[in-house]
PDB file of C-alpha atoms in Angstrom:
ATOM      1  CA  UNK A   1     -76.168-135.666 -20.688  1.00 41.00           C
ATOM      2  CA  UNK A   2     -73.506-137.565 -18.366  1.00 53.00           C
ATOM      3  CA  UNK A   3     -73.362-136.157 -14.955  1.00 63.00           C
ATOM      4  CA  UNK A   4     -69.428-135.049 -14.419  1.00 70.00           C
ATOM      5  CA  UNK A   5     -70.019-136.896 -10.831  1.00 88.00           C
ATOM      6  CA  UNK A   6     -70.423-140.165 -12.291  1.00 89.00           C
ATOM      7  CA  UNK A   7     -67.980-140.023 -14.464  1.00 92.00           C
ATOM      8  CA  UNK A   8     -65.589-138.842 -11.300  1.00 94.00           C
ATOM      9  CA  UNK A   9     -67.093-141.441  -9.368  1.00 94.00           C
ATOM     10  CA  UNK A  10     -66.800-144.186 -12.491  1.00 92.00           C
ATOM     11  CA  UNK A  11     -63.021-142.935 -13.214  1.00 94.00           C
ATOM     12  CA  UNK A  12     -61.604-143.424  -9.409  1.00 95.00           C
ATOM     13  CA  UNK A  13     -63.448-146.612  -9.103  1.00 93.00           C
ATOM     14  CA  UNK A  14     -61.705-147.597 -12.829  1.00 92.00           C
ATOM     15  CA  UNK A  15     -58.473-146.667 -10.874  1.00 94.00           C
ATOM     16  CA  UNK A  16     -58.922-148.625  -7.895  1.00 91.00           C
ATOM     17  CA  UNK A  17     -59.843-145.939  -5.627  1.00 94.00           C
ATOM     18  CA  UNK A  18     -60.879-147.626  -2.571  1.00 94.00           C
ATOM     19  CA  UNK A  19     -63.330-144.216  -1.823  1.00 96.00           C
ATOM     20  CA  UNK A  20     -64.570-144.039  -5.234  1.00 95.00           C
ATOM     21  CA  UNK A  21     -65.451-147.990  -4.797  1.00 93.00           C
ATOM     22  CA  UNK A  22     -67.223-147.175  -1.126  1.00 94.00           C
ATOM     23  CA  UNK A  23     -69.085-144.610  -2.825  1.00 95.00           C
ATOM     24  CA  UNK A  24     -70.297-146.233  -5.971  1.00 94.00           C
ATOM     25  CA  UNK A  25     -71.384-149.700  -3.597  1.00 93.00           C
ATOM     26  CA  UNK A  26     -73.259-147.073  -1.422  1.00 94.00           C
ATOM     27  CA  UNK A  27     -74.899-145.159  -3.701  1.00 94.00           C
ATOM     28  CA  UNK A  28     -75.970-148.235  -6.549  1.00 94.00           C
ATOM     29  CA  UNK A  29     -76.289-151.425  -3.568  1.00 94.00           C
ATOM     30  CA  UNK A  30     -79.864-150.979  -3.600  1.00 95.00           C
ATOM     31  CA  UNK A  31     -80.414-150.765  -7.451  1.00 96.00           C
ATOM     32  CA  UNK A  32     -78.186-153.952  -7.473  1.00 96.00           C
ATOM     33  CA  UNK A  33     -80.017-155.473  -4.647  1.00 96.00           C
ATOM     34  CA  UNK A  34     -83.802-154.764  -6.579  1.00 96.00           C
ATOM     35  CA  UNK A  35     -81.951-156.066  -9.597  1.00 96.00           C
ATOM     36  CA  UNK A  36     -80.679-158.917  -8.324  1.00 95.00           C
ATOM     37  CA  UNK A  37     -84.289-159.731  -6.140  1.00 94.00           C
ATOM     38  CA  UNK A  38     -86.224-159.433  -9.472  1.00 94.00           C
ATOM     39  CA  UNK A  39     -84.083-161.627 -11.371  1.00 93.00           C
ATOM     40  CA  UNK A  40     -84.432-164.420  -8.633  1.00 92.00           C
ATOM     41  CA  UNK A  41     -87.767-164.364  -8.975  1.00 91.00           C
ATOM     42  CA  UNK A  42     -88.463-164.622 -12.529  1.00 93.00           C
ATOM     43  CA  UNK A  43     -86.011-167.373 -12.433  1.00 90.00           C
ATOM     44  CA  UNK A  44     -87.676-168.949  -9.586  1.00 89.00           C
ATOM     45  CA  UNK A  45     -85.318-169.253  -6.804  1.00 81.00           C
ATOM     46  CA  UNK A  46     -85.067-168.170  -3.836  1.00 75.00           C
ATOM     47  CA  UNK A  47     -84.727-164.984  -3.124  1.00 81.00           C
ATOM     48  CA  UNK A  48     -84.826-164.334   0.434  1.00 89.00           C
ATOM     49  CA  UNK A  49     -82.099-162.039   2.565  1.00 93.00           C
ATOM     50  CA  UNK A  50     -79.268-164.447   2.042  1.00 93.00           C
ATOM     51  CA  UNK A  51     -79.716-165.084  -1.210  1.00 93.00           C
ATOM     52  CA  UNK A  52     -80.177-161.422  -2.797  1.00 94.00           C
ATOM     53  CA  UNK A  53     -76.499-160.896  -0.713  1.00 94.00           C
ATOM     54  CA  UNK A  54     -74.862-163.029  -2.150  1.00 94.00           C
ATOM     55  CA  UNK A  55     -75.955-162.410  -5.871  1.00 94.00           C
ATOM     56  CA  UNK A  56     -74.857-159.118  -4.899  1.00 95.00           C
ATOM     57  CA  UNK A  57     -71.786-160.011  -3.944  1.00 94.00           C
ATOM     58  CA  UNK A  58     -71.237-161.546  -6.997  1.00 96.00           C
ATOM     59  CA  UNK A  59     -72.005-158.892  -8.923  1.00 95.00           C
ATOM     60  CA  UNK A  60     -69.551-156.667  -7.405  1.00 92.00           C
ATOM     61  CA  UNK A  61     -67.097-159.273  -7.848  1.00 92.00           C
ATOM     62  CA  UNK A  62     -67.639-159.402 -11.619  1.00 93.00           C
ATOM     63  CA  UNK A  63     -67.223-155.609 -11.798  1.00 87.00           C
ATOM     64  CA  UNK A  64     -63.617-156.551 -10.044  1.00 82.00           C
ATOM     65  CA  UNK A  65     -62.255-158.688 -12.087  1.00 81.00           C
TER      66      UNK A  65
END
């Protein structure tokens, strides 16, 4: 069952909510950020501090556009 919060949080960040977008990043950055660590690893590259940020970064920017 879908948690009405989410799909709050999912509509006003579908709408361009700039809180709704604040509170998704802070709430799912460090799922994306263990996401993004793993996947740098099994692809062997680097995945130290700099890295991770900015494969987060662009994966925030591909939910933007």
């Amino acid at each position: 069952m879908e948690d009405s919060g989410d799909a709050d949080l999912l509509r006003g960040c579908i709408d361009g909510d700039a809180e709704s977008w604040q509170a998704f990043v802070d709430r799912f950055a460090p799922l994306v950020a263990e996401a993004c660590r793993r996947t740098l690893l099994r692809s062997g590259r680097p995945s130290g501090p700099q890295e991770v940020s900015d494969m987060v970064q662009d994966v925030y920017l591909h939910l933007l556009s």
